[in-house]
mmCIF file of N, CA and C in Angstrom:
data_model
loop_
_atom_site.group_PDB
_atom_site.id
_atom_site.type_symbol
_atom_site.label_atom_id
_atom_site.label_comp_id
_atom_site.label_asym_id
_atom_site.label_seq_id
_atom_site.Cartn_x
_atom_site.Cartn_y
_atom_site.Cartn_z
ATOM 1 N N MET A 1 0.813 -1.190 0.000
ATOM 2 C CA MET A 1 0.000 0.000 0.000
ATOM 3 C C MET A 1 0.855 1.252 0.000
ATOM 4 N N ALA A 2 2.088 1.104 -0.302
ATOM 5 C CA ALA A 2 2.993 2.245 -0.301
ATOM 6 C C ALA A 2 2.553 3.270 -1.329
ATOM 7 N N GLY A 3 2.570 4.514 -0.917
ATOM 8 C CA GLY A 3 2.231 5.600 -1.820
ATOM 9 C C GLY A 3 0.749 5.866 -1.951
ATOM 10 N N THR A 4 -0.109 5.041 -1.346
ATOM 11 C CA THR A 4 -1.546 5.245 -1.476
ATOM 12 C C THR A 4 -2.118 6.041 -0.322
ATOM 13 N N GLY A 5 -1.331 6.273 0.714
ATOM 14 C CA GLY A 5 -1.837 6.977 1.882
ATOM 15 C C GLY A 5 -2.696 6.091 2.760
ATOM 16 N N ALA A 6 -2.677 4.786 2.492
ATOM 17 C CA ALA A 6 -3.508 3.862 3.247
ATOM 18 C C ALA A 6 -2.673 3.169 4.312
ATOM 19 N N THR A 7 -3.331 2.859 5.419
ATOM 20 C CA THR A 7 -2.664 2.114 6.472
ATOM 21 C C THR A 7 -3.226 0.704 6.477
ATOM 22 N N PRO A 8 -2.390 -0.294 6.684
ATOM 23 C CA PRO A 8 -2.893 -1.669 6.680
ATOM 24 C C PRO A 8 -3.746 -1.942 7.904
ATOM 25 N N LEU A 9 -4.642 -2.925 7.769
ATOM 26 C CA LEU A 9 -5.448 -3.350 8.903
ATOM 27 C C LEU A 9 -4.540 -3.989 9.941
ATOM 28 N N PRO A 10 -4.956 -3.986 11.197
ATOM 29 C CA PRO A 10 -4.131 -4.605 12.238
ATOM 30 C C PRO A 10 -3.838 -6.063 11.897
ATOM 31 N N ARG A 11 -2.647 -6.504 12.214
ATOM 32 C CA ARG A 11 -2.217 -7.874 11.912
ATOM 33 C C ARG A 11 -2.680 -8.870 12.970
ATOM 34 N N THR A 12 -3.411 -8.402 13.967
ATOM 35 C CA THR A 12 -3.833 -9.279 15.053
ATOM 36 C C THR A 12 -5.178 -9.928 14.769
ATOM 37 N N THR A 13 -5.578 -10.005 13.505
ATOM 38 C CA THR A 13 -6.865 -10.599 13.184
ATOM 39 C C THR A 13 -6.817 -12.097 13.408
ATOM 40 N N PRO A 14 -7.878 -12.665 13.975
ATOM 41 C CA PRO A 14 -7.903 -14.099 14.229
ATOM 42 C C PRO A 14 -8.139 -14.878 12.944
ATOM 43 N N GLU A 15 -7.960 -16.157 13.018
ATOM 44 C CA GLU A 15 -8.267 -17.025 11.891
ATOM 45 C C GLU A 15 -9.767 -16.929 11.616
ATOM 46 N N PRO A 16 -10.195 -17.127 10.332
ATOM 47 C CA PRO A 16 -11.622 -17.075 10.010
ATOM 48 C C PRO A 16 -12.415 -18.017 10.902
ATOM 49 N N GLY A 17 -13.531 -17.494 11.405
ATOM 50 C CA GLY A 17 -14.423 -18.293 12.219
ATOM 51 C C GLY A 17 -14.042 -18.377 13.687
ATOM 52 N N THR A 18 -13.005 -17.636 14.108
ATOM 53 C CA THR A 18 -12.629 -17.669 15.514
ATOM 54 C C THR A 18 -12.751 -16.280 16.104
ATOM 55 N N VAL A 19 -13.061 -16.221 17.361
ATOM 56 C CA VAL A 19 -13.160 -14.966 18.088
ATOM 57 C C VAL A 19 -12.322 -15.123 19.344
ATOM 58 N N PRO A 20 -11.504 -14.121 19.689
ATOM 59 C CA PRO A 20 -10.589 -14.274 20.805
ATOM 60 C C PRO A 20 -11.242 -14.386 22.179
ATOM 61 N N GLU A 21 -12.473 -14.020 22.316
ATOM 62 C CA GLU A 21 -13.143 -14.102 23.608
ATOM 63 C C GLU A 21 -14.535 -14.625 23.376
ATOM 64 N N GLY A 22 -15.323 -14.771 24.435
ATOM 65 C CA GLY A 22 -16.684 -15.251 24.295
ATOM 66 C C GLY A 22 -17.447 -14.439 23.257
ATOM 67 N N GLU A 23 -18.143 -15.124 22.385
ATOM 68 C CA GLU A 23 -18.818 -14.473 21.257
ATOM 69 C C GLU A 23 -19.786 -13.384 21.694
ATOM 70 N N GLY A 24 -20.543 -13.613 22.747
ATOM 71 C CA GLY A 24 -21.479 -12.602 23.220
ATOM 72 C C GLY A 24 -20.782 -11.350 23.729
ATOM 73 N N ARG A 25 -19.688 -11.539 24.456
ATOM 74 C CA ARG A 25 -18.923 -10.396 24.955
ATOM 75 C C ARG A 25 -18.291 -9.625 23.814
ATOM 76 N N ALA A 26 -17.789 -10.333 22.812
ATOM 77 C CA ALA A 26 -17.161 -9.663 21.669
ATOM 78 C C ALA A 26 -18.190 -8.829 20.913
ATOM 79 N N ILE A 27 -19.352 -9.400 20.675
ATOM 80 C CA ILE A 27 -20.401 -8.673 19.951
ATOM 81 C C ILE A 27 -20.827 -7.437 20.743
ATOM 82 N N ALA A 28 -20.985 -7.570 22.036
ATOM 83 C CA ALA A 28 -21.363 -6.422 22.875
ATOM 84 C C ALA A 28 -20.286 -5.343 22.840
ATOM 85 N N ARG A 29 -19.029 -5.764 22.870
ATOM 86 C CA ARG A 29 -17.913 -4.803 22.813
ATOM 87 C C ARG A 29 -17.915 -4.063 21.474
ATOM 88 N N TRP A 30 -18.116 -4.797 20.382
ATOM 89 C CA TRP A 30 -18.159 -4.171 19.059
ATOM 90 C C TRP A 30 -19.325 -3.195 18.970
ATOM 91 N N GLN A 31 -20.479 -3.595 19.504
ATOM 92 C CA GLN A 31 -21.658 -2.734 19.433
ATOM 93 C C GLN A 31 -21.465 -1.462 20.249
ATOM 94 N N ARG A 32 -20.810 -1.541 21.398
ATOM 95 C CA ARG A 32 -20.539 -0.336 22.198
ATOM 96 C C ARG A 32 -19.662 0.642 21.419
ATOM 97 N N THR A 33 -18.668 0.133 20.719
ATOM 98 C CA THR A 33 -17.800 1.005 19.920
ATOM 99 C C THR A 33 -18.592 1.652 18.788
ATOM 100 N N ILE A 34 -19.430 0.879 18.133
ATOM 101 C CA ILE A 34 -20.259 1.413 17.048
ATOM 102 C C ILE A 34 -21.171 2.509 17.586
ATOM 103 N N ASP A 35 -21.785 2.269 18.736
ATOM 104 C CA ASP A 35 -22.672 3.267 19.334
ATOM 105 C C ASP A 35 -21.918 4.556 19.664
ATOM 106 N N ARG A 36 -20.700 4.425 20.193
ATOM 107 C CA ARG A 36 -19.874 5.613 20.468
ATOM 108 C C ARG A 36 -19.586 6.378 19.182
ATOM 109 N N ALA A 37 -19.287 5.660 18.116
ATOM 110 C CA ALA A 37 -18.961 6.305 16.840
ATOM 111 C C ALA A 37 -20.184 7.003 16.245
ATOM 112 N N ARG A 38 -21.344 6.439 16.450
ATOM 113 C CA ARG A 38 -22.565 7.067 15.929
ATOM 114 C C ARG A 38 -22.890 8.365 16.651
ATOM 115 N N GLN A 39 -22.390 8.533 17.857
ATOM 116 C CA GLN A 39 -22.637 9.745 18.634
ATOM 117 C C GLN A 39 -21.597 10.821 18.379
ATOM 118 N N VAL A 40 -20.699 10.577 17.459
ATOM 119 C CA VAL A 40 -19.608 11.509 17.180
ATOM 120 C C VAL A 40 -20.127 12.896 16.838
ATOM 121 N N GLY A 41 -21.165 13.001 16.048
ATOM 122 C CA GLY A 41 -21.672 14.300 15.632
ATOM 123 C C GLY A 41 -22.397 15.063 16.720
ATOM 124 N N SER A 42 -22.767 14.389 17.818
ATOM 125 C CA SER A 42 -23.550 15.053 18.858
ATOM 126 C C SER A 42 -22.696 15.803 19.874
ATOM 127 N N GLY A 43 -21.404 15.654 19.811
ATOM 128 C CA GLY A 43 -20.535 16.349 20.753
ATOM 129 C C GLY A 43 -19.259 16.800 20.064
ATOM 130 N N THR A 44 -18.562 17.660 20.711
ATOM 131 C CA THR A 44 -17.301 18.126 20.161
ATOM 132 C C THR A 44 -16.224 17.125 20.527
ATOM 133 N N ARG A 45 -15.547 16.627 19.532
ATOM 134 C CA ARG A 45 -14.462 15.673 19.743
ATOM 135 C C ARG A 45 -13.197 16.227 19.120
ATOM 136 N N THR A 46 -12.099 15.936 19.745
ATOM 137 C CA THR A 46 -10.819 16.338 19.166
ATOM 138 C C THR A 46 -10.415 15.321 18.108
ATOM 139 N N ARG A 47 -9.468 15.715 17.305
ATOM 140 C CA ARG A 47 -8.992 14.808 16.273
ATOM 141 C C ARG A 47 -8.344 13.580 16.909
ATOM 142 N N ASP A 48 -7.688 13.762 18.058
ATOM 143 C CA ASP A 48 -7.072 12.632 18.752
ATOM 144 C C ASP A 48 -8.120 11.618 19.223
ATOM 145 N N GLU A 49 -9.241 12.119 19.752
ATOM 146 C CA GLU A 49 -10.325 11.224 20.170
ATOM 147 C C GLU A 49 -10.891 10.470 18.970
ATOM 148 N N LEU A 50 -11.050 11.178 17.861
ATOM 149 C CA LEU A 50 -11.564 10.546 16.652
ATOM 150 C C LEU A 50 -10.582 9.513 16.109
ATOM 151 N N ALA A 51 -9.293 9.813 16.194
ATOM 152 C CA ALA A 51 -8.273 8.867 15.737
ATOM 153 C C ALA A 51 -8.301 7.599 16.579
ATOM 154 N N GLU A 52 -8.486 7.757 17.885
ATOM 155 C CA GLU A 52 -8.567 6.593 18.770
ATOM 156 C C GLU A 52 -9.794 5.740 18.448
ATOM 157 N N LEU A 53 -10.916 6.394 18.228
ATOM 158 C CA LEU A 53 -12.146 5.686 17.890
ATOM 159 C C LEU A 53 -12.010 4.988 16.535
ATOM 160 N N ALA A 54 -11.402 5.662 15.571
ATOM 161 C CA ALA A 54 -11.182 5.063 14.248
ATOM 162 C C ALA A 54 -10.287 3.831 14.363
ATOM 163 N N ALA A 55 -9.257 3.908 15.185
ATOM 164 C CA ALA A 55 -8.357 2.759 15.370
ATOM 165 C C ALA A 55 -9.107 1.574 15.977
ATOM 166 N N THR A 56 -9.982 1.853 16.928
ATOM 167 C CA THR A 56 -10.772 0.779 17.549
ATOM 168 C C THR A 56 -11.716 0.156 16.533
ATOM 169 N N LEU A 57 -12.377 0.991 15.730
ATOM 170 C CA LEU A 57 -13.273 0.469 14.702
ATOM 171 C C LEU A 57 -12.500 -0.359 13.669
ATOM 172 N N ARG A 58 -11.318 0.105 13.294
ATOM 173 C CA ARG A 58 -10.492 -0.661 12.351
ATOM 174 C C ARG A 58 -10.122 -2.025 12.924
ATOM 175 N N ALA A 59 -9.817 -2.059 14.205
ATOM 176 C CA ALA A 59 -9.482 -3.337 14.845
ATOM 177 C C ALA A 59 -10.685 -4.281 14.827
ATOM 178 N N HIS A 60 -11.870 -3.752 15.104
ATOM 179 C CA HIS A 60 -13.079 -4.574 15.060
ATOM 180 C C HIS A 60 -13.322 -5.091 13.644
ATOM 181 N N ILE A 61 -13.163 -4.218 12.665
ATOM 182 C CA ILE A 61 -13.332 -4.630 11.278
ATOM 183 C C ILE A 61 -12.307 -5.714 10.940
ATOM 184 N N GLY A 62 -11.088 -5.548 11.449
ATOM 185 C CA GLY A 62 -10.060 -6.551 11.227
ATOM 186 C C GLY A 62 -10.415 -7.910 11.820
ATOM 187 N N GLU A 63 -11.191 -7.921 12.902
ATOM 188 C CA GLU A 63 -11.643 -9.172 13.509
ATOM 189 C C GLU A 63 -12.820 -9.777 12.751
ATOM 190 N N LEU A 64 -13.712 -8.927 12.259
ATOM 191 C CA LEU A 64 -14.926 -9.403 11.600
ATOM 192 C C LEU A 64 -14.710 -9.767 10.133
ATOM 193 N N LEU A 65 -13.806 -9.096 9.476
ATOM 194 C CA LEU A 65 -13.615 -9.301 8.037
ATOM 195 C C LEU A 65 -13.235 -10.736 7.668
ATOM 196 N N PRO A 66 -12.333 -11.396 8.384
ATOM 197 C CA PRO A 66 -12.019 -12.785 8.023
ATOM 198 C C PRO A 66 -13.227 -13.718 8.125
ATOM 199 N N VAL A 67 -14.088 -13.467 9.104
ATOM 200 C CA VAL A 67 -15.299 -14.278 9.259
ATOM 201 C C VAL A 67 -16.216 -14.065 8.061
ATOM 202 N N ALA A 68 -16.376 -12.812 7.653
ATOM 203 C CA ALA A 68 -17.218 -12.504 6.499
ATOM 204 C C ALA A 68 -16.630 -13.090 5.219
ATOM 205 N N ARG A 69 -15.322 -13.013 5.087
ATOM 206 C CA ARG A 69 -14.670 -13.578 3.891
ATOM 207 C C ARG A 69 -14.836 -15.095 3.830
ATOM 208 N N SER A 70 -14.813 -15.751 4.979
ATOM 209 C CA SER A 70 -15.011 -17.202 4.959
ATOM 210 C C SER A 70 -16.439 -17.529 4.511
ATOM 211 N N GLY A 71 -17.382 -16.659 4.846
ATOM 212 C CA GLY A 71 -18.745 -16.833 4.346
ATOM 213 C C GLY A 71 -18.821 -16.655 2.846
ATOM 214 N N ALA A 72 -18.080 -15.706 2.329
ATOM 215 C CA ALA A 72 -18.054 -15.486 0.876
ATOM 216 C C ALA A 72 -17.406 -16.663 0.161
ATOM 217 N N ASP A 73 -16.430 -17.279 0.801
ATOM 218 C CA ASP A 73 -15.747 -18.430 0.196
ATOM 219 C C ASP A 73 -16.671 -19.635 0.029
ATOM 220 N N ARG A 74 -17.749 -19.677 0.793
ATOM 221 C CA ARG A 74 -18.701 -20.788 0.682
ATOM 222 C C ARG A 74 -19.680 -20.600 -0.478
ATOM 223 N N LEU A 75 -19.711 -19.388 -1.048
ATOM 224 C CA LEU A 75 -20.616 -19.109 -2.167
ATOM 225 C C LEU A 75 -19.964 -19.524 -3.484
ATOM 226 N N TRP A 76 -20.801 -19.722 -4.492
ATOM 227 C CA TRP A 76 -20.297 -20.069 -5.819
ATOM 228 C C TRP A 76 -19.572 -18.869 -6.407
ATOM 229 N N ARG A 77 -18.275 -19.041 -6.700
ATOM 230 C CA ARG A 77 -17.480 -17.953 -7.279
ATOM 231 C C ARG A 77 -18.009 -17.634 -8.660
ATOM 232 N N GLY A 78 -18.276 -16.373 -8.881
ATOM 233 C CA GLY A 78 -18.818 -15.928 -10.158
ATOM 234 C C GLY A 78 -20.307 -15.643 -10.100
ATOM 235 N N GLY A 79 -20.955 -16.112 -9.042
ATOM 236 C CA GLY A 79 -22.377 -15.832 -8.880
ATOM 237 C C GLY A 79 -22.586 -14.395 -8.422
ATOM 238 N N THR A 80 -23.791 -13.876 -8.622
ATOM 239 C CA THR A 80 -24.054 -12.483 -8.250
ATOM 240 C C THR A 80 -23.949 -12.266 -6.743
ATOM 241 N N ASP A 81 -24.382 -13.247 -5.946
ATOM 242 C CA ASP A 81 -24.270 -13.105 -4.486
ATOM 243 C C ASP A 81 -22.808 -13.033 -4.063
ATOM 244 N N TRP A 82 -21.977 -13.906 -4.634
ATOM 245 C CA TRP A 82 -20.547 -13.887 -4.326
ATOM 246 C C TRP A 82 -19.923 -12.559 -4.737
ATOM 247 N N TYR A 83 -20.263 -12.101 -5.945
ATOM 248 C CA TYR A 83 -19.681 -10.852 -6.440
ATOM 249 C C TYR A 83 -20.069 -9.672 -5.552
ATOM 250 N N ARG A 84 -21.349 -9.560 -5.211
ATOM 251 C CA ARG A 84 -21.804 -8.445 -4.371
ATOM 252 C C ARG A 84 -21.134 -8.464 -3.004
ATOM 253 N N LEU A 85 -21.081 -9.639 -2.388
ATOM 254 C CA LEU A 85 -20.476 -9.741 -1.063
ATOM 255 C C LEU A 85 -18.977 -9.447 -1.123
ATOM 256 N N THR A 86 -18.300 -10.008 -2.093
ATOM 257 C CA THR A 86 -16.858 -9.782 -2.225
ATOM 258 C C THR A 86 -16.550 -8.316 -2.499
ATOM 259 N N ALA A 87 -17.342 -7.686 -3.358
ATOM 260 C CA ALA A 87 -17.135 -6.262 -3.656
ATOM 261 C C ALA A 87 -17.351 -5.413 -2.407
ATOM 262 N N ARG A 88 -18.373 -5.732 -1.625
ATOM 263 C CA ARG A 88 -18.643 -4.982 -0.395
ATOM 264 C C ARG A 88 -17.514 -5.164 0.616
ATOM 265 N N LEU A 89 -17.046 -6.400 0.766
ATOM 266 C CA LEU A 89 -15.958 -6.663 1.704
ATOM 267 C C LEU A 89 -14.665 -5.990 1.262
ATOM 268 N N ASP A 90 -14.398 -5.981 -0.031
ATOM 269 C CA ASP A 90 -13.221 -5.274 -0.555
ATOM 270 C C ASP A 90 -13.322 -3.779 -0.264
ATOM 271 N N SER A 91 -14.523 -3.236 -0.426
ATOM 272 C CA SER A 91 -14.745 -1.811 -0.157
ATOM 273 C C SER A 91 -14.524 -1.500 1.329
ATOM 274 N N ILE A 92 -15.026 -2.350 2.203
ATOM 275 C CA ILE A 92 -14.840 -2.158 3.642
ATOM 276 C C ILE A 92 -13.355 -2.211 3.987
ATOM 277 N N GLN A 93 -12.643 -3.162 3.423
ATOM 278 C CA GLN A 93 -11.212 -3.280 3.699
ATOM 279 C C GLN A 93 -10.461 -2.048 3.210
ATOM 280 N N ARG A 94 -10.835 -1.558 2.044
ATOM 281 C CA ARG A 94 -10.197 -0.355 1.497
ATOM 282 C C ARG A 94 -10.459 0.853 2.394
ATOM 283 N N HIS A 95 -11.713 1.041 2.824
ATOM 284 C CA HIS A 95 -12.046 2.163 3.715
ATOM 285 C C HIS A 95 -11.308 2.067 5.042
ATOM 286 N N ALA A 96 -11.237 0.863 5.591
ATOM 287 C CA ALA A 96 -10.569 0.683 6.877
ATOM 288 C C ALA A 96 -9.072 0.935 6.776
ATOM 289 N N GLY A 97 -8.514 0.778 5.595
ATOM 290 C CA GLY A 97 -7.089 0.989 5.409
ATOM 291 C C GLY A 97 -6.694 2.422 5.143
ATOM 292 N N GLU A 98 -7.676 3.293 4.947
ATOM 293 C CA GLU A 98 -7.373 4.697 4.669
ATOM 294 C C GLU A 98 -6.999 5.437 5.951
ATOM 295 N N GLU A 99 -6.061 6.342 5.824
ATOM 296 C CA GLU A 99 -5.688 7.169 6.966
ATOM 297 C C GLU A 99 -6.807 8.145 7.283
ATOM 298 N N LEU A 100 -6.861 8.577 8.520
ATOM 299 C CA LEU A 100 -7.877 9.528 8.956
ATOM 300 C C LEU A 100 -7.650 10.862 8.261
ATOM 301 N N GLY A 101 -8.724 11.504 7.844
ATOM 302 C CA GLY A 101 -8.634 12.788 7.159
ATOM 303 C C GLY A 101 -7.937 13.851 7.990
ATOM 304 N N ASP A 102 -7.457 14.888 7.316
ATOM 305 C CA ASP A 102 -6.690 15.939 7.991
ATOM 306 C C ASP A 102 -7.537 16.786 8.938
ATOM 307 N N GLY A 103 -8.701 17.188 8.508
ATOM 308 C CA GLY A 103 -9.530 18.069 9.323
ATOM 309 C C GLY A 103 -10.455 17.297 10.246
ATOM 310 N N VAL A 104 -11.022 18.012 11.202
ATOM 311 C CA VAL A 104 -11.935 17.387 12.163
ATOM 312 C C VAL A 104 -13.211 16.917 11.467
ATOM 313 N N LEU A 105 -13.739 17.712 10.541
ATOM 314 C CA LEU A 105 -14.952 17.314 9.828
ATOM 315 C C LEU A 105 -14.711 16.043 9.027
ATOM 316 N N ALA A 106 -13.600 15.979 8.318
ATOM 317 C CA ALA A 106 -13.269 14.778 7.541
ATOM 318 C C ALA A 106 -13.124 13.572 8.459
ATOM 319 N N ALA A 107 -12.529 13.771 9.615
ATOM 320 C CA ALA A 107 -12.363 12.683 10.580
ATOM 321 C C ALA A 107 -13.724 12.224 11.117
ATOM 322 N N HIS A 108 -14.619 13.183 11.386
ATOM 323 C CA HIS A 108 -15.978 12.840 11.834
ATOM 324 C C HIS A 108 -16.666 11.951 10.808
ATOM 325 N N VAL A 109 -16.611 12.368 9.561
ATOM 326 C CA VAL A 109 -17.272 11.620 8.483
ATOM 327 C C VAL A 109 -16.674 10.226 8.364
ATOM 328 N N GLN A 110 -15.370 10.144 8.403
ATOM 329 C CA GLN A 110 -14.712 8.855 8.247
ATOM 330 C C GLN A 110 -15.043 7.907 9.397
ATOM 331 N N VAL A 111 -15.086 8.414 10.616
ATOM 332 C CA VAL A 111 -15.440 7.573 11.760
ATOM 333 C C VAL A 111 -16.864 7.064 11.619
ATOM 334 N N ARG A 112 -17.766 7.923 11.187
ATOM 335 C CA ARG A 112 -19.158 7.486 10.980
ATOM 336 C C ARG A 112 -19.244 6.395 9.920
ATOM 337 N N LEU A 113 -18.474 6.535 8.833
ATOM 338 C CA LEU A 113 -18.488 5.529 7.777
ATOM 339 C C LEU A 113 -17.878 4.207 8.255
ATOM 340 N N LEU A 114 -16.823 4.292 9.043
ATOM 341 C CA LEU A 114 -16.243 3.070 9.613
ATOM 342 C C LEU A 114 -17.252 2.378 10.534
ATOM 343 N N ALA A 115 -18.011 3.165 11.284
ATOM 344 C CA ALA A 115 -19.034 2.596 12.165
ATOM 345 C C ALA A 115 -20.117 1.892 11.350
ATOM 346 N N LEU A 116 -20.514 2.490 10.236
ATOM 347 C CA LEU A 116 -21.517 1.851 9.376
ATOM 348 C C LEU A 116 -20.988 0.540 8.798
ATOM 349 N N ASP A 117 -19.739 0.530 8.375
ATOM 350 C CA ASP A 117 -19.144 -0.698 7.848
ATOM 351 C C ASP A 117 -19.077 -1.774 8.927
ATOM 352 N N CYS A 118 -18.681 -1.385 10.119
ATOM 353 C CA CYS A 118 -18.585 -2.319 11.232
ATOM 354 C C CYS A 118 -19.975 -2.867 11.585
ATOM 355 N N GLN A 119 -20.976 -1.993 11.604
ATOM 356 C CA GLN A 119 -22.349 -2.420 11.898
ATOM 357 C C GLN A 119 -22.847 -3.385 10.834
ATOM 358 N N TRP A 120 -22.554 -3.109 9.572
ATOM 359 C CA TRP A 120 -22.959 -3.985 8.473
ATOM 360 C C TRP A 120 -22.365 -5.382 8.664
ATOM 361 N N LEU A 121 -21.072 -5.427 8.978
ATOM 362 C CA LEU A 121 -20.419 -6.717 9.201
ATOM 363 C C LEU A 121 -21.047 -7.450 10.387
ATOM 364 N N LEU A 122 -21.279 -6.737 11.456
ATOM 365 C CA LEU A 122 -21.829 -7.345 12.661
ATOM 366 C C LEU A 122 -23.234 -7.885 12.425
ATOM 367 N N GLU A 123 -24.084 -7.116 11.758
ATOM 368 C CA GLU A 123 -25.460 -7.549 11.505
ATOM 369 C C GLU A 123 -25.528 -8.762 10.594
ATOM 370 N N ARG A 124 -24.661 -8.828 9.612
ATOM 371 C CA ARG A 124 -24.737 -9.900 8.631
ATOM 372 C C ARG A 124 -23.903 -11.120 8.974
ATOM 373 N N HIS A 125 -22.934 -10.971 9.858
ATOM 374 C CA HIS A 125 -22.030 -12.091 10.097
ATOM 375 C C HIS A 125 -21.914 -12.492 11.560
ATOM 376 N N ALA A 126 -22.736 -11.940 12.440
ATOM 377 C CA ALA A 126 -22.731 -12.360 13.845
ATOM 378 C C ALA A 126 -23.136 -13.828 13.955
ATOM 379 N N SER A 127 -24.033 -14.279 13.088
ATOM 380 C CA SER A 127 -24.438 -15.689 13.127
ATOM 381 C C SER A 127 -23.275 -16.596 12.740
ATOM 382 N N ASP A 128 -22.382 -16.131 11.874
ATOM 383 C CA ASP A 128 -21.182 -16.908 11.533
ATOM 384 C C ASP A 128 -20.287 -17.041 12.757
ATOM 385 N N LEU A 129 -20.234 -15.992 13.577
ATOM 386 C CA LEU A 129 -19.456 -16.049 14.816
ATOM 387 C C LEU A 129 -20.055 -17.072 15.768
ATOM 388 N N THR A 130 -21.387 -17.096 15.860
ATOM 389 C CA THR A 130 -22.084 -18.038 16.721
ATOM 390 C C THR A 130 -21.803 -19.460 16.281
ATOM 391 N N GLY A 131 -21.842 -19.696 14.973
ATOM 392 C CA GLY A 131 -21.561 -21.024 14.441
ATOM 393 C C GLY A 131 -20.143 -21.463 14.731
ATOM 394 N N ALA A 132 -19.215 -20.523 14.669
ATOM 395 C CA ALA A 132 -17.809 -20.850 14.937
ATOM 396 C C ALA A 132 -17.628 -21.242 16.403
ATOM 397 N N GLU A 133 -18.330 -20.531 17.309
ATOM 398 C CA GLU A 133 -18.203 -20.826 18.729
ATOM 399 C C GLU A 133 -18.827 -22.178 19.059
ATOM 400 N N SER A 134 -19.979 -22.508 18.444
ATOM 401 C CA SER A 134 -20.643 -23.770 18.774
ATOM 402 C C SER A 134 -19.903 -24.960 18.177
ATOM 403 N N ALA A 135 -19.067 -24.735 17.157
ATOM 404 C CA ALA A 135 -18.319 -25.823 16.545
ATOM 405 C C ALA A 135 -17.117 -26.237 17.386
ATOM 406 N N ARG A 136 -16.742 -25.408 18.362
ATOM 407 C CA ARG A 136 -15.559 -25.711 19.195
ATOM 408 C C ARG A 136 -15.835 -26.807 20.176
#
């Protein structure tokens, strides 16, 4: 990603289908972060606070993305469902890899978009997390 201004996702992502802690606690933790990010516009936040929140959201996305990708791998490659899901996941990964904008407004917008991506992953792939936990 050199020269693109993008930062890589955290390397601490678990293997697809695994969650480092109890699935219910992880989902609750992710949802609390999403809720905090959604409230960004209701209060004055510094760029440092927004950067911290963005980093947390990126870490959550880094945990959820492998689970979502394993779901995409189960679909027929070349089918419209596979294409749509893969394109969406690629877009989420690209957004999560972008550096935080220079200004506070740009940072606000980016944090909100990261929260939406994280919420999308959580809503659509929380059941995959549940399946991974019950298979252990």
